[in-house]
């Protein structure tokens, strides 16, 4: 009963018609609540195997330290929207221009997600339909490039993303890709070198934004270069979107023609997002027609690249953007950087080669090959995982090891920060990592041995630390 029983009875006596309407409405709300709240139990009854695996994943997360820079932890409210019956709605097109009936509710949901995304990022246009960060990039590439057109982007082995033109991806197969590089000594972006390269290769699209770069990116400089050579600029902020929302990293929104991001990295549901700032309605000629850039992006999303949107993800994105607008979310972005700096400093103190000498964002890149003769990224990842510390191997710029071995690891602080850890715990984590990385026996470039006592002791310390910082909603 959602309304006081006496009021309900009184209404029934005085106005039977209104009473019935209210009861019907309330009944539907009650049934929706009951339907949705039982979903985890329904899974346990319908599929024990999958249910147990979900529980195992929860257990893994509770008892190990998550330091993968590309991961985050969404709220249960986001999970609830993802697991709602909105998932069943099939339609094509955008709010107000759909190809199926029954869209009045999902239209409102999508408009809400769009307006919150625009507010969170200070954007003029937002497209919440991309299924992933990769799809968002694919849509932008398909919108402004023809087969064989030239892209200038940061190479994959330098910190770029596979969807920025790697030969193994659609972006590298259908377009002519040229790369810019980080400086050989400092590992920093050298804007003068990028400008020279752009003048030399005359790209139609410049891509900036990275998966492995721990310093601030100067989007304004990238735009000046793009303007000089008459290129579009795409800023992919997948990794730093949360920092951009909070203003702890400069925003590309009004500098780039297009800004893309994944929505899970800043702490939302899986999915992608395309944003545009002041250039959103600049005209583009497509065939013989001229239309605003945003409308062309819309058409390239559907029917150009994607089919039906995942409207449960759209609902979950709306929930996340509301969270991202809160003071608490913004404050946490500062803490994420504070923790990353503390972890970088602790590792530097312990003698590690932290690339660029530190970090401006949530991410730390470490060349572990410089710690010990024979140590590689893959060994570091594997032995730390055995001890309850989850990281990923990563090539460092100009790496002599291949992508399956690597010389580096990449660390990130979004999840540990979300669960309440602070700078003191970052020091503890650095020490735990150090005892493992110095203690393992290196057998080959991918194989290692570890003493049981070191492994068990570390696992126990990790568990103790984790138990003080359980997963937060
Ligand atoms: C993670 C990432 C993506 C890919 O996002 P998905 O949603 O996993 O496809 C794109 N670009 C950059 C820079 C990324 O770091």
Coordinates of C-alpha atoms and ligand atoms in Angstrom, one line a residue, residues 132-134 137 161 163-164 210-211 236 238-239 262 264-265 271, ligand 1:
X132 CA 30.5 1.2 -26.7
X133 CA 33.4 3.7 -26.9
X134 CA 34.6 1.8 -30.0
X137 CA 34.5 6.2 -32.6
X161 CA 43.5 3.0 -28.7
X163 CA 39.9 2.0 -32.6
X164 CA 42.1 5.0 -33.5
X210 CA 44.7 7.9 -25.1
X211 CA 44.4 4.7 -23.2
X236 CA 38.4 10.4 -27.3
X238 CA 37.2 7.5 -22.5
X239 CA 39.8 7.3 -19.7
X262 CA 33.0 5.1 -23.1
X264 CA 31.8 2.6 -18.0
X265 CA 35.3 4.1 -17.4
X271 CA 28.3 1.9 -23.5
Ligands
LIG1 C1 38.5 2.0 -23.5 C2 38.7 2.9 -24.7 C3 37.8 2.9 -25.8 C4 36.9 1.7 -26.0 O1 35.8 1.7 -25.3 P1 34.9 0.3 -25.4 O2 33.6 0.8 -24.8 O3 35.6 -0.7 -24.6 O4 34.8 -0.1 -26.8 C5 38.0 3.8 -26.8 N1 39.0 4.7 -26.7 C6 39.8 4.8 -25.7 C7 40.8 5.9 -25.6 C8 39.7 3.9 -24.6 O5 40.6 4.0 -23.6

